Coordinates of C-alpha atoms in Angstrom, one line a residue:
M179 CA 40.4 190.9 110.7
K180 CA 43.3 190.6 108.2
V181 CA 46.7 190.6 109.4
L182 CA 50.1 190.8 107.5
F183 CA 52.6 189.0 109.7
I184 CA 56.3 189.6 108.8
A185 CA 58.5 187.6 111.1
P186 CA 61.0 184.7 111.2
I187 CA 59.4 181.2 111.7
P188 CA 61.5 178.3 112.7
P189 CA 63.8 176.6 111.5
P190 CA 66.1 177.7 112.7
I191 CA 64.9 178.1 116.2
T192 CA 65.9 181.3 117.9
G193 CA 64.2 183.2 120.6
N194 CA 62.7 185.5 118.0
S195 CA 61.5 182.9 115.8
L196 CA 60.0 180.8 118.7
A197 CA 58.1 183.7 120.0
A198 CA 56.9 184.7 116.6
K199 CA 55.7 180.9 115.9
V200 CA 53.7 180.9 119.1
L201 CA 52.1 184.2 118.3
F202 CA 51.5 183.3 114.6
D203 CA 49.8 179.9 115.7
D204 CA 47.3 181.7 118.1
L205 CA 46.5 184.6 115.8
V206 CA 45.7 182.2 112.8
K207 CA 42.8 180.6 114.9
Y208 CA 41.0 184.0 115.1
H209 CA 42.1 186.0 112.2
D210 CA 42.9 185.9 108.5
I211 CA 46.7 185.9 108.5
H212 CA 49.2 186.2 105.7
L213 CA 52.6 185.1 106.7
I214 CA 55.8 186.4 105.2
N215 CA 58.6 184.3 106.8
L216 CA 61.9 186.3 107.4
S217 CA 64.0 183.2 108.4
K218 CA 67.3 182.5 106.9
N219 CA 69.6 179.5 107.0
S220 CA 72.2 181.0 109.1
F221 CA 72.6 182.8 112.3
K222 CA 75.1 185.3 110.7
Q223 CA 73.8 188.9 110.6
G224 CA 73.5 190.9 107.3
I225 CA 73.6 189.9 103.7
N226 CA 76.0 187.0 103.1
S227 CA 75.0 185.7 99.7
S228 CA 73.4 186.5 96.5
N229 CA 70.5 184.0 97.4
R230 CA 69.9 186.3 100.6
I231 CA 69.6 189.3 98.4
I232 CA 67.1 187.4 96.1
S233 CA 65.1 186.4 99.2
I234 CA 64.9 190.2 100.4
F235 CA 63.5 191.2 97.0
R236 CA 60.9 188.5 97.3
V237 CA 60.0 189.7 100.8
L238 CA 59.5 193.2 99.5
K239 CA 57.6 192.1 96.6
R240 CA 55.2 190.1 98.8
V241 CA 54.9 193.0 101.3
F242 CA 53.8 195.1 98.3
L243 CA 51.3 192.6 97.0
Y244 CA 49.7 191.8 100.5
S245 CA 49.9 195.1 102.4
K246 CA 47.2 197.0 100.7
N247 CA 44.2 195.3 102.0
V248 CA 45.0 194.5 105.7
D249 CA 43.7 195.7 109.0
S250 CA 47.1 195.2 110.8
I251 CA 50.8 194.7 110.2
Y252 CA 53.2 193.1 112.5
L253 CA 56.9 193.3 111.8
T254 CA 59.8 192.0 113.9
I255 CA 62.6 194.5 113.0
S256 CA 66.3 193.8 112.4
Q257 CA 69.3 194.8 114.3
S258 CA 71.7 194.8 111.4
I259 CA 72.4 197.5 109.0
P260 CA 71.3 195.6 105.8
G261 CA 68.3 194.3 107.7
N262 CA 67.4 197.8 108.8
I263 CA 67.6 199.0 105.3
R264 CA 65.2 196.2 104.4
D265 CA 62.9 197.3 107.2
I266 CA 62.9 201.0 105.9
L267 CA 62.0 199.7 102.5
I268 CA 59.0 197.9 104.1
Y269 CA 58.0 201.1 105.9
I270 CA 58.1 202.9 102.4
I271 CA 55.9 200.2 100.8
C272 CA 53.4 200.3 103.6
Y273 CA 53.5 204.2 104.1
N274 CA 49.8 204.5 103.8
K275 CA 49.4 201.7 106.4
L276 CA 51.9 202.9 109.0
N277 CA 49.2 203.9 111.5
K278 CA 48.4 200.1 111.4
L279 CA 52.0 198.8 111.9
V280 CA 53.2 197.4 115.1
I281 CA 56.9 196.6 115.1
H282 CA 58.5 194.3 117.7
L283 CA 62.2 194.6 118.8
H284 CA 63.8 191.3 120.1
G285 CA 67.0 192.6 121.5
G286 CA 68.6 195.8 122.3
G287 CA 71.5 196.0 119.7
I288 CA 69.9 198.2 117.2
K289 CA 70.7 201.4 119.1
K290 CA 74.4 200.6 119.4
V291 CA 74.9 199.0 116.0
I292 CA 72.7 201.5 114.0
F293 CA 71.2 204.6 115.6
D294 CA 74.4 205.6 117.3
K295 CA 76.6 205.1 114.4
N296 CA 74.6 206.1 111.4
K297 CA 72.9 209.4 111.4
I298 CA 71.1 208.9 108.1
L299 CA 69.5 205.7 109.1
K300 CA 68.6 207.1 112.5
F301 CA 66.9 209.9 110.8
L302 CA 64.9 207.7 108.4
N303 CA 63.9 205.3 111.2
K304 CA 62.8 208.2 113.3
Y305 CA 60.7 209.5 110.4
F306 CA 58.8 206.4 110.1
F307 CA 58.5 205.5 113.9
K308 CA 56.6 208.6 114.4
R309 CA 54.0 207.5 112.1
I310 CA 53.5 203.8 113.2
K311 CA 50.9 202.4 115.6
A312 CA 53.2 201.0 118.4
V313 CA 56.6 199.4 119.3
I314 CA 56.9 196.3 121.4
V315 CA 60.0 195.8 123.5
L316 CA 60.8 193.1 125.8
G317 CA 61.7 195.1 129.0
Q318 CA 62.3 198.4 130.6
S319 CA 65.9 198.4 129.8
H320 CA 65.0 198.7 126.1
I321 CA 62.8 201.6 126.1
D322 CA 65.7 204.1 125.8
V323 CA 66.5 202.4 122.4
F324 CA 63.7 204.6 121.0
S325 CA 64.4 207.7 123.1
G326 CA 63.5 210.9 121.1
M327 CA 62.3 208.7 118.1
I328 CA 58.8 207.9 119.2
K329 CA 56.4 209.0 121.9
N330 CA 56.7 207.0 125.1
E331 CA 52.9 206.1 125.1
K332 CA 53.6 204.1 121.9
I333 CA 56.1 201.8 123.5
Q334 CA 54.5 198.7 124.9
I335 CA 56.5 196.3 127.1
V336 CA 55.7 192.6 126.6
P337 CA 58.1 190.2 128.3
N338 CA 59.0 186.8 126.8
F339 CA 57.5 183.5 128.1
A340 CA 58.2 179.9 128.8
E341 CA 56.2 177.4 126.9
S342 CA 53.5 175.6 128.9
I343 CA 55.1 172.1 128.6
L344 CA 58.1 173.2 130.4
F345 CA 56.2 174.3 133.7
T346 CA 56.9 171.7 136.6
D347 CA 55.7 171.7 140.2
K348 CA 57.1 172.4 143.6
K349 CA 57.3 168.8 144.7
S350 CA 59.3 167.9 141.7
I351 CA 61.7 170.8 142.2
R352 CA 62.4 169.8 145.8
I353 CA 63.0 166.2 145.0
K354 CA 65.4 167.2 142.2
F355 CA 67.6 169.3 144.6
N356 CA 67.3 167.2 147.7
S357 CA 67.8 163.6 146.2
D358 CA 71.0 164.0 144.1
Q359 CA 74.5 165.1 145.0
H360 CA 75.4 165.2 141.4
L361 CA 75.4 168.7 140.1
R362 CA 73.7 168.8 136.6
L363 CA 74.2 171.9 134.5
L364 CA 72.4 172.9 131.2
Y365 CA 73.3 175.0 128.4
M366 CA 70.3 175.7 126.3
S367 CA 70.8 178.2 123.4
N368 CA 72.4 178.2 119.9
L369 CA 76.1 177.5 120.2
I370 CA 77.5 180.7 118.5
P371 CA 80.4 183.0 119.3
G372 CA 79.6 185.3 122.3
K373 CA 77.0 183.0 123.8
G374 CA 79.4 181.7 126.4
Y375 CA 79.2 177.9 125.7
E376 CA 83.1 177.7 125.2
E377 CA 83.6 179.4 128.5
L378 CA 81.2 176.9 130.2
L379 CA 83.2 174.0 128.8
N380 CA 86.5 175.5 129.8
A381 CA 85.2 176.0 133.3
F382 CA 84.4 172.3 133.5
L383 CA 87.8 171.4 132.1
S384 CA 89.6 173.5 134.7
L385 CA 88.0 171.5 137.6
D386 CA 90.1 168.8 139.3
E387 CA 89.3 165.3 138.4
K388 CA 87.4 164.5 141.8
T389 CA 85.1 167.5 141.2
K390 CA 84.6 166.7 137.5
K391 CA 83.1 163.4 138.5
M392 CA 80.4 165.3 140.6
V393 CA 79.3 167.5 137.6
S394 CA 77.6 166.9 134.4
I395 CA 76.7 169.3 131.6
D396 CA 74.3 169.0 128.8
F397 CA 74.5 171.2 125.7
A398 CA 71.5 171.7 123.5
G399 CA 71.2 174.1 120.5
D400 CA 72.4 174.6 116.9
F401 CA 75.8 175.9 115.6
E402 CA 76.5 178.6 113.1
S403 CA 78.5 176.2 110.9
L404 CA 79.1 172.5 110.4
K405 CA 82.8 173.2 111.1
D406 CA 82.1 174.6 114.6
K407 CA 79.9 171.7 115.4
K408 CA 82.5 169.1 114.4
S409 CA 85.2 171.0 116.4
F410 CA 83.0 171.2 119.5
I411 CA 81.9 167.4 119.2
K412 CA 85.7 166.5 118.9
K413 CA 86.5 168.5 122.1
I414 CA 83.9 166.6 124.2
E415 CA 84.0 163.1 122.7
N416 CA 86.2 161.7 125.5
L417 CA 84.4 163.5 128.2
K418 CA 81.8 161.3 129.8
Q419 CA 80.3 164.0 131.8
V420 CA 79.5 166.3 128.9
K421 CA 77.0 165.5 126.2
Y422 CA 75.6 167.5 123.1
H423 CA 72.0 166.9 122.3
G424 CA 71.6 169.0 119.2
V425 CA 68.3 171.0 118.6
V426 CA 65.8 169.8 121.0
R427 CA 62.0 170.4 121.3
N428 CA 59.0 169.4 123.4
K429 CA 59.6 166.2 125.5
H430 CA 63.4 166.1 125.0
K431 CA 63.7 169.8 126.1
K432 CA 61.5 169.3 129.0
K433 CA 63.4 166.3 130.1
L434 CA 66.7 168.2 130.0
F435 CA 65.4 171.2 132.0
A436 CA 63.6 168.8 134.6
N437 CA 66.8 166.9 135.2
S438 CA 69.0 170.0 135.4
H439 CA 69.8 172.0 138.6
I440 CA 71.4 175.0 136.8
L441 CA 71.0 176.7 133.5
C442 CA 74.2 178.4 132.4
L443 CA 74.1 181.1 129.8
P444 CA 77.2 183.3 130.5
T445 CA 76.5 185.4 127.2
Y446 CA 78.3 188.4 125.8
Y447 CA 76.9 188.2 122.4
R448 CA 77.8 191.1 120.2
Y449 CA 74.3 192.0 119.2
L450 CA 73.0 192.6 122.8
E451 CA 70.7 190.0 124.2
G452 CA 67.0 190.7 124.3
Q453 CA 65.4 188.5 127.0
P454 CA 66.6 185.0 126.5
I455 CA 63.8 182.6 126.5
S456 CA 65.9 179.9 127.9
I457 CA 66.2 181.9 131.2
L458 CA 62.5 182.0 131.6
E459 CA 62.3 178.3 130.7
A460 CA 64.7 177.6 133.4
Y461 CA 62.6 179.5 135.9
A462 CA 59.5 177.5 134.8
S463 CA 61.3 174.3 135.0
G464 CA 62.5 175.0 138.6
C465 CA 66.2 175.7 137.7
V466 CA 68.9 178.1 139.3
V467 CA 70.3 180.3 136.5
I468 CA 74.0 181.4 135.9
S469 CA 74.3 184.4 133.6
T470 CA 75.9 187.7 133.0
D471 CA 74.8 191.4 133.1
H472 CA 74.2 191.7 129.4
G473 CA 71.5 193.4 127.3
G474 CA 68.0 192.8 128.5
I475 CA 68.9 190.1 130.9
R476 CA 68.8 192.6 133.7
D477 CA 65.0 192.9 133.4
V478 CA 64.5 189.2 134.3
F479 CA 67.5 188.2 136.1
K480 CA 69.1 189.3 139.6
D481 CA 72.1 188.2 141.1
K482 CA 71.6 186.2 144.4
I483 CA 67.8 186.2 143.7
N484 CA 67.4 184.1 140.5
G485 CA 70.9 182.5 140.6
F486 CA 74.5 183.9 140.2
E487 CA 76.0 186.6 137.9
V488 CA 79.4 185.8 136.4
E489 CA 81.9 188.0 134.6
K490 CA 81.7 188.1 130.8
K491 CA 84.4 186.0 129.0
S492 CA 85.4 184.3 132.3
S493 CA 85.6 180.5 132.7
S494 CA 87.1 181.0 136.1
S495 CA 84.2 183.0 137.2
I496 CA 82.0 180.0 136.2
Q497 CA 84.1 177.6 137.8
G498 CA 84.0 179.5 141.1
I499 CA 80.2 179.2 141.2
I500 CA 80.3 175.5 140.4
T501 CA 82.9 174.8 142.9
K502 CA 81.2 176.7 145.7
H503 CA 77.8 174.8 145.2
I504 CA 79.0 171.3 144.2
K505 CA 78.6 170.0 147.8
N506 CA 75.6 172.0 148.8
I507 CA 73.1 171.5 146.1
E508 CA 70.0 171.4 148.3
E509 CA 70.9 174.9 149.4
L510 CA 69.8 176.1 145.9
T511 CA 66.3 174.9 146.4
P512 CA 64.8 178.2 147.5
I513 CA 66.1 180.0 144.6
A514 CA 64.7 177.4 142.4
L515 CA 61.3 177.4 143.9
S516 CA 61.1 181.2 143.8
N517 CA 62.1 181.2 140.0
F518 CA 59.2 178.8 139.4
E519 CA 56.8 181.1 141.2
I520 CA 58.1 184.1 139.2
A521 CA 57.6 182.2 135.9
Q522 CA 54.0 181.3 136.9
R523 CA 53.0 184.9 137.7
R524 CA 55.0 186.7 134.8
Y525 CA 56.2 184.5 132.2
N526 CA 53.4 182.2 131.1
I527 CA 52.3 181.8 127.5
D528 CA 48.8 182.8 128.1
Q529 CA 49.7 186.3 129.5
Y530 CA 52.1 186.7 126.7
L531 CA 49.5 186.0 124.0
I532 CA 46.9 188.3 125.7
N533 CA 49.2 191.2 125.7
M534 CA 50.4 190.7 122.1
K535 CA 46.9 190.3 120.8
K536 CA 45.7 193.3 122.5
I537 CA 48.3 195.4 120.9
I538 CA 48.0 194.0 117.3
E539 CA 44.2 193.7 117.4
K540 CA 44.0 197.4 118.4
S541 CA 45.9 198.4 115.2
I542 CA 42.7 198.4 113.0

């Protein structure tokens, strides 16, 4: 089977690019895959340089060259206006192959950013959506993104996953929560505006000195700019309890999750969150989660069940959770164990690949 695979592949690492790489690495074992990499060197949305414009034309040229003789086309769609225009041009180029096209939405911002604001783009998208094979969304909350634009039976829900290396065991989880009275928090996501990393740091800074000594925070991920990175490192350089690890993978990532009690992702990102892989990774690693009711997070996270919901843009809300549980870490064990069991059942990589391949391979 010949598949045209149009998606971002790391670097940089995002939830979208990580999921795409895992899928690509598996598909290439069984099929003839041609990859068109949509990755760019910035987390900023839209077209922000002449080089970006050139790269888009190169993408369109390659789509034109390679789409003619394929059995299936997989495309992760953009949530920005310039990116959506690029996607529409891809639909036009692949017009005779639209019944073999599967599009994948990682996020929920496209409705708010594009469909609700631009009637022309909504009309054009609707025109092509009616002709494609299938749409993949991450969770139930994203189905209404395509309301009235495509038949419901064409919309497939495939949740994200946690990588196999991150899964722990119940014994290790119990030991982690019962043998240490030092609360360890982890922020695992790109450190960009709206993701909540600044609120987490400010929550730590607002603790009294005695409580600070009972808490540590590890930050891992990439920055939008070198300037932002230097500014953050300067803020934490004299804080012994706070450490920045940069971009982490494999064993380093596993160790950070394995040593952490709580993952904190208090996001309010302007392009609505899809289904943050770091939350599912936290479940697999036996961590409790602190997060917000934002975008598709509600599909995988429930307050008091998977952890604790905090207010958006609120350091004091995060501080309140830390202060409440600092002296009773072992009481978090049942939540951590439950999260691990949920990850085993719902968010393992094998199930993800089975579901994805079933949709793509059916597109012949």
